[in-house]
Short mmCIF file of C-alpha atoms and ligand atoms in Angstrom, two decimals:
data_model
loop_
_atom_site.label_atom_id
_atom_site.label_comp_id
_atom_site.label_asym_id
_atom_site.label_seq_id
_atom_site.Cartn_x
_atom_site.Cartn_y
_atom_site.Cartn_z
CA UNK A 191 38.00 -34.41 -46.80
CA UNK A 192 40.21 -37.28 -45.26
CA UNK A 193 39.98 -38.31 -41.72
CA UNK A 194 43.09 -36.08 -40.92
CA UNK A 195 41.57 -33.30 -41.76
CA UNK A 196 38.09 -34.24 -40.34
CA UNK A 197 40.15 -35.37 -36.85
CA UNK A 198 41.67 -31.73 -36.79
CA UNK A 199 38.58 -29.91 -37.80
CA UNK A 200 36.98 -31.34 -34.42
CA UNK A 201 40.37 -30.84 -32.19
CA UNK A 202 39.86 -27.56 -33.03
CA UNK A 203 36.17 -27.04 -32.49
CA UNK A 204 37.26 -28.79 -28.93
CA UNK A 205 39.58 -26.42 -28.00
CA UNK A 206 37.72 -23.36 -29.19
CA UNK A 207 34.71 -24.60 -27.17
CA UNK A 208 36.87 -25.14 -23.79
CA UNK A 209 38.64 -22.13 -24.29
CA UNK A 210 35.57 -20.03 -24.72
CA UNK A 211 33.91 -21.68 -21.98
CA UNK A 212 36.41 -21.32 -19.69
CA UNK A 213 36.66 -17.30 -20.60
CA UNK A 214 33.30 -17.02 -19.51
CA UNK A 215 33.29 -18.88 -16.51
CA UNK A 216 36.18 -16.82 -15.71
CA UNK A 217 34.54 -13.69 -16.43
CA UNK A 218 31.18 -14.48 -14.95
CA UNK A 219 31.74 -16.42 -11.64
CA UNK A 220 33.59 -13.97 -9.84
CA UNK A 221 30.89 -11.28 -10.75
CA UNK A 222 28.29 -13.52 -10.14
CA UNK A 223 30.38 -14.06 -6.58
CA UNK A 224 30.07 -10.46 -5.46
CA UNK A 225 26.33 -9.86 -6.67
CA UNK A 226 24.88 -12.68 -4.59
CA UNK A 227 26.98 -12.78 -1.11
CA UNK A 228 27.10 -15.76 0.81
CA UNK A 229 24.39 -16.01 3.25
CA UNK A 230 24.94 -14.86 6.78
CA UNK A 231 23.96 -16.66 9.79
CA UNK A 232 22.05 -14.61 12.38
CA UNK A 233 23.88 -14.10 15.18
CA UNK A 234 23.94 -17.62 18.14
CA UNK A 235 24.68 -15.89 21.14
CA UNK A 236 21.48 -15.09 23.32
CA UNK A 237 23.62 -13.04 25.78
CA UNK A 238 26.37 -10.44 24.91
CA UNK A 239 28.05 -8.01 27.92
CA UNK A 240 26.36 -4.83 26.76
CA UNK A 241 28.78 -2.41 28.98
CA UNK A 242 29.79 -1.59 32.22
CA UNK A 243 27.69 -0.23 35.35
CA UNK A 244 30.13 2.54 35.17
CA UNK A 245 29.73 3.49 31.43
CA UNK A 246 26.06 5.15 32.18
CA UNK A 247 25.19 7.85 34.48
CA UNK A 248 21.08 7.54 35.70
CA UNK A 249 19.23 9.35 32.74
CA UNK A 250 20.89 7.85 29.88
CA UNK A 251 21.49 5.20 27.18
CA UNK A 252 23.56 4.01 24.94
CA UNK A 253 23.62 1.79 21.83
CA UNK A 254 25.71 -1.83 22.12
CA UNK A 255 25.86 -4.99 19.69
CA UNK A 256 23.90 -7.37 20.33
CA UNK A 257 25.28 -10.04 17.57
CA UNK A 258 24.57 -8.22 14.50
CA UNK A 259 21.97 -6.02 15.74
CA UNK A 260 22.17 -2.94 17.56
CA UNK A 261 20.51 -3.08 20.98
CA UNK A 262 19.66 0.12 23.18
CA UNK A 263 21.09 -0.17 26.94
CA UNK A 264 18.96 3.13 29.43
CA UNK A 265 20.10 3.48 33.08
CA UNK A 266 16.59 5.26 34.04
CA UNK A 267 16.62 8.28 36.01
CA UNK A 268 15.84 6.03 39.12
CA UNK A 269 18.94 3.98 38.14
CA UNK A 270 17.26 0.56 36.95
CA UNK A 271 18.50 -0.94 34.03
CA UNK A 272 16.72 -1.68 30.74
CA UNK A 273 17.56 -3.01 27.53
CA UNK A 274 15.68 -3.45 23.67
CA UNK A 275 16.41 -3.59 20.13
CA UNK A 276 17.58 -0.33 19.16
CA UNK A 277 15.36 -1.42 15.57
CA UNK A 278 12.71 1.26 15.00
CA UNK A 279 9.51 -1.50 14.23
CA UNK A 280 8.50 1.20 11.41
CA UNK A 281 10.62 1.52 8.92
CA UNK A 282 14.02 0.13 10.70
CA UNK A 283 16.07 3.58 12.04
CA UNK A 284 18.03 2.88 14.94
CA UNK A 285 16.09 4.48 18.37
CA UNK A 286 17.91 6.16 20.51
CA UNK A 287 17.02 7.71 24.52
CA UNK A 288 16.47 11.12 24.91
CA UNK A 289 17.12 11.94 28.17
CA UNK A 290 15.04 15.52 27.74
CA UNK A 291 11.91 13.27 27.60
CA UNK A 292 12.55 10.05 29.48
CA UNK A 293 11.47 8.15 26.22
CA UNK A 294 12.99 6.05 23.33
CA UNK A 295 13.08 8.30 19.97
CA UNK A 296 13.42 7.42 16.46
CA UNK A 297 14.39 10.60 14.56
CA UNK A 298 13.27 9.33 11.25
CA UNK A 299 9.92 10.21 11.51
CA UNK A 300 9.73 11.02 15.20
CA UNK A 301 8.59 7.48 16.65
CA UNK A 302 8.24 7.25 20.30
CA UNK A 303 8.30 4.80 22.97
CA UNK A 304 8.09 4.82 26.82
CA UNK A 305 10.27 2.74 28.86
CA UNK A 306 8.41 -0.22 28.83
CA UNK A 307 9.01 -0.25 24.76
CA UNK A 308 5.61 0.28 23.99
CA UNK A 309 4.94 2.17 21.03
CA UNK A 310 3.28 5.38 22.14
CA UNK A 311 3.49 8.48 19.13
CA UNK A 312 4.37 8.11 15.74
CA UNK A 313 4.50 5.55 13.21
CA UNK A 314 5.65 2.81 14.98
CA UNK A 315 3.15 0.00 14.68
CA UNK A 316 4.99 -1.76 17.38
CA UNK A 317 6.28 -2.47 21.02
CA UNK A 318 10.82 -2.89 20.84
CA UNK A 319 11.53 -6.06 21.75
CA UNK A 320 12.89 -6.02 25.49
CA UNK A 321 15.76 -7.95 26.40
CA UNK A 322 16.33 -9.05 29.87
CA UNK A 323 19.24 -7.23 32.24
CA UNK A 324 21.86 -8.52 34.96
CA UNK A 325 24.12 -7.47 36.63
CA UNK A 326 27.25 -9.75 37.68
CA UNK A 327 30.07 -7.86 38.71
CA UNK A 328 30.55 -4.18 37.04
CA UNK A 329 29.26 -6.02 34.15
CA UNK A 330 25.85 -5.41 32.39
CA UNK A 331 24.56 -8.87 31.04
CA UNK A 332 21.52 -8.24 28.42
CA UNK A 333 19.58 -11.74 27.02
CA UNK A 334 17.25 -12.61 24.75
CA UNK A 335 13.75 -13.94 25.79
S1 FES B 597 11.69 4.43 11.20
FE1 FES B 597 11.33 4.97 13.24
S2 FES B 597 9.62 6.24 13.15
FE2 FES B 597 9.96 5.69 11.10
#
């Protein structure tokens, strides 16, 4: 074999090898891309305008965003304000307020909590966290800690 041929030879091995390579990384990486997402920071804010006085009558609740986490906003039937994670602490459901029973449900398993959060039937190991409500305006402030 002369050098020519010898010089070719590993041209061609070169190419081959990039070529093959770069197929593969041009298969892979974009699958590899969408299996393992970027990470996502949890949400900053520590206060969020969960609705207006207006939007709830006394004896109900409804379910806002609190970053990305639902939160539950209940008007009481005396009219006070509360606010928790709308996170079932069993097995993650979102609660909700049933106004037939003045209490926080879960109607995966049929958790219950009172109005302080506590964890009172049901699975639910634990209290909902409780968030802390304003008022300023028409608008209903709810904050962390
Ligand atoms: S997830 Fe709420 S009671 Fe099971």
């Amino acid at each position: 074999m002369d050098d020519r041929t010898t010089l070719r030879r590993k041209l061609l091995h070169y190419l081959m090898g990039t070529s093959v390579g770069a197929t593969l990384v041009a298969i892979f990486y974009p699958i590899l891309k969408f299996m393992i997402p970027p990470p996502t920071s949890e949400a900053t804010q520590n206060s969020v305008v969960a609705g207006k006085v207006t939007d709830l009558v006394p004896n109900s609740g409804k379910i806002f965003k609190f970053g990305n986490k639902p939160g539950l906003l209940i008007r009481t039937a005396s009219g006070e304000f509360k606010a928790f994670s709308a996170v079932c602490t069993h097995l993650d459901c979102i609660v909700q307020y049933r106004p037939d029973m003045k209490i926080i449900w879960c109607a995966c398993h049929n958790g219950q909590y009172n109005l302080s959060g506590q964890n009172i039937a049901g699975p639910p190991p634990r209290p909902l966290t409780q968030y802390t409500v304003n008022l300023r305006g028409d608008d209903i402030i709810v904050t962390k800690g």
